[in-house]
Protein backbone atom coordinates (compact mmCIF):
# COMPACT_ATOMS: atom_id res chain seq x y z
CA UNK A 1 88.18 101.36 103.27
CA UNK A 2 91.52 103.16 102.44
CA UNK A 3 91.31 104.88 106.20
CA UNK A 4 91.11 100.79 107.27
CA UNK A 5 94.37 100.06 106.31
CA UNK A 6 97.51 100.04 108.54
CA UNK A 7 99.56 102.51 108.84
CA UNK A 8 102.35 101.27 106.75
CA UNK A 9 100.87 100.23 103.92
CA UNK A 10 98.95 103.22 103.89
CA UNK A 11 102.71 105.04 103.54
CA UNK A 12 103.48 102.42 101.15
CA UNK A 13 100.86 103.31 98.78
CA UNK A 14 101.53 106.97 98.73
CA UNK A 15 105.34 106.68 98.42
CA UNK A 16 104.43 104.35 95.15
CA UNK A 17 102.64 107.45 93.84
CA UNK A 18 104.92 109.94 94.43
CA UNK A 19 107.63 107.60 93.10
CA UNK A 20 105.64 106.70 90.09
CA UNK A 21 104.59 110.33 89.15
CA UNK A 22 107.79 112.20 89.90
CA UNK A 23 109.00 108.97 87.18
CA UNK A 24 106.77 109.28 84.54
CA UNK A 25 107.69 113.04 84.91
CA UNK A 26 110.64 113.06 84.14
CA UNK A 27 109.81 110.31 81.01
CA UNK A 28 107.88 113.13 79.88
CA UNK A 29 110.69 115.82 80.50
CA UNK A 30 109.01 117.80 82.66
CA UNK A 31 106.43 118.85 80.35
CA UNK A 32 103.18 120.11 81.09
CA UNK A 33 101.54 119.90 77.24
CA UNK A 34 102.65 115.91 77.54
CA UNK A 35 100.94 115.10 80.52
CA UNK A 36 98.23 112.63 80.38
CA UNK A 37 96.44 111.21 83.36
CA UNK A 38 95.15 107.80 81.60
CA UNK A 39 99.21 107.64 81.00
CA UNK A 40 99.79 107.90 84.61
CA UNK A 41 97.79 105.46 85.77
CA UNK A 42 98.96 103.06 83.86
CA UNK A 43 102.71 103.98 84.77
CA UNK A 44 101.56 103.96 88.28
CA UNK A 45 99.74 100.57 87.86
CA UNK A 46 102.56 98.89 85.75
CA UNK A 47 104.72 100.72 89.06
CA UNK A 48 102.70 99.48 91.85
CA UNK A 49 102.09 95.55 90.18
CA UNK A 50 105.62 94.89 89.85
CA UNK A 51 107.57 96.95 92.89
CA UNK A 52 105.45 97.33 95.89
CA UNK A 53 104.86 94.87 98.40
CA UNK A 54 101.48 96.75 99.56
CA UNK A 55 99.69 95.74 96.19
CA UNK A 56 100.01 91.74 97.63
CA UNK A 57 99.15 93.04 101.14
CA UNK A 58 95.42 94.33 100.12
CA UNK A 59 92.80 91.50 99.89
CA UNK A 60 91.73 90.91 95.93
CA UNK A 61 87.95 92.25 96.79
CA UNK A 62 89.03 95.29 98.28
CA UNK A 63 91.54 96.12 95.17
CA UNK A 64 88.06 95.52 92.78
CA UNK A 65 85.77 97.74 95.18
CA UNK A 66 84.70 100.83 93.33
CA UNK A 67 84.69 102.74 96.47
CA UNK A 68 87.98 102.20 97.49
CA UNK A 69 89.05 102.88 93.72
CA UNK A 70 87.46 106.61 94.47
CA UNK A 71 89.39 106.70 97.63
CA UNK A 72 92.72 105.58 96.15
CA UNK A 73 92.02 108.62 93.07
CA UNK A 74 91.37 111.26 95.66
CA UNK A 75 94.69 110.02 97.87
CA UNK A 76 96.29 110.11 94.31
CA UNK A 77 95.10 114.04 93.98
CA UNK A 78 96.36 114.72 97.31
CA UNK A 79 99.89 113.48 96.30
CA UNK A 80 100.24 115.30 93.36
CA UNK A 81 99.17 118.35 95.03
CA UNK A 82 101.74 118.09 97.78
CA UNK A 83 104.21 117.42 94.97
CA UNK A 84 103.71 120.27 93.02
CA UNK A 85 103.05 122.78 95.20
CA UNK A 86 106.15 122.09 97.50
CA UNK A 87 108.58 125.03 96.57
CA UNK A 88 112.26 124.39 95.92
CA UNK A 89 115.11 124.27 98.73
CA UNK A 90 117.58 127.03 98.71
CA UNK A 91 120.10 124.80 98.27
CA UNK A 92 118.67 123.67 94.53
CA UNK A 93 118.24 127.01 93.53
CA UNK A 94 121.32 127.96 94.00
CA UNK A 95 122.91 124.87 92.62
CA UNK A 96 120.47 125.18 88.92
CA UNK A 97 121.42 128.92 89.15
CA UNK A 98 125.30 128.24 89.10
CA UNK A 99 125.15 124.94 86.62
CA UNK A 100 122.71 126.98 84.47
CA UNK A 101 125.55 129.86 84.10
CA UNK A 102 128.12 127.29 83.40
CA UNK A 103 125.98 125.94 80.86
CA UNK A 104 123.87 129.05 79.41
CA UNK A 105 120.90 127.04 79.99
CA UNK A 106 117.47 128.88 81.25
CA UNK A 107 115.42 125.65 82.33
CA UNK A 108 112.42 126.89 84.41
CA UNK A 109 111.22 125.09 87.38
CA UNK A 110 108.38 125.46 89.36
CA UNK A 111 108.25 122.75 92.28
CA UNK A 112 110.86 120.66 94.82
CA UNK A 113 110.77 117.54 92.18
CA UNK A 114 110.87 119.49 89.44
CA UNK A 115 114.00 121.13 90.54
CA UNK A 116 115.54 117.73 91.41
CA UNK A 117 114.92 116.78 87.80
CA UNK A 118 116.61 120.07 86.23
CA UNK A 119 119.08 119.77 88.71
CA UNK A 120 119.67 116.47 87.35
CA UNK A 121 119.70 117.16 83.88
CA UNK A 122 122.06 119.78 84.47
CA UNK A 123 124.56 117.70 85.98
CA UNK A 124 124.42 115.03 83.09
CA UNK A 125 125.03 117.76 80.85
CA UNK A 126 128.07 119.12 82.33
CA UNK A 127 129.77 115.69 82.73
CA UNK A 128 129.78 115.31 78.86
């Protein structure tokens, strides 16, 4: 069912999950003991209903079919995965190194997006 889909809204669909969980991330602050999958999906849902255009592009009996609800949580895996198992550029680790000196910070990081995030915080910190 999911594999039927075109091309683009198959895109569509991950780039609302990888939007959506690097976001409720970050709600969370990065951390791990906070994280709730129930509270994810309903980010993601609340996400997907009222920003993507794929979620009007996918006929109303396919949305309600179990099996492509299994095929939507195992795309949703797959996603996550990618996202926290993608190490972080150079470039950020360089960047939290030097704003973490300036700051004496020691924020820990273990993926791309949760780099971006410190990174992030970092620089909001600084400019105050």
């Amino acid at each position: 069912m999911y594999k039927e889909l075109s091309s683009g809204v198959k895109i569509s669909i991950t780039r609302s999950i990888s939007t959506s969980f690097e976001a409720y991330l970050a709600s969370i602050g990065w951390e791990e003991d906070r994280f709730s999958m129930e509270d994810f999906m309903k980010f993601w849902q609340s996400y997907f209903t009222e920003n993507a255009a794929w979620y009007e592009k996918i006929p109303q009996d396919l949305l309600i079919n179990p099996e492509f609800h299994e095929e939507i949580a195992q795309k949703i895996d797959e996603v996550i995965e990618k996202i926290l198992n993608e190490e972080p550029t150079e470039k950020q680790i360089e960047t939290i190194e030097d704003l973490q000196k300036q700051l004496g910070t020691n924020y820990t990081y273990s993926c791309k997006a949760e780099a971006a995030y410190i990174e992030q915080l970092l620089k909001n910190q600084l400019n105050q």
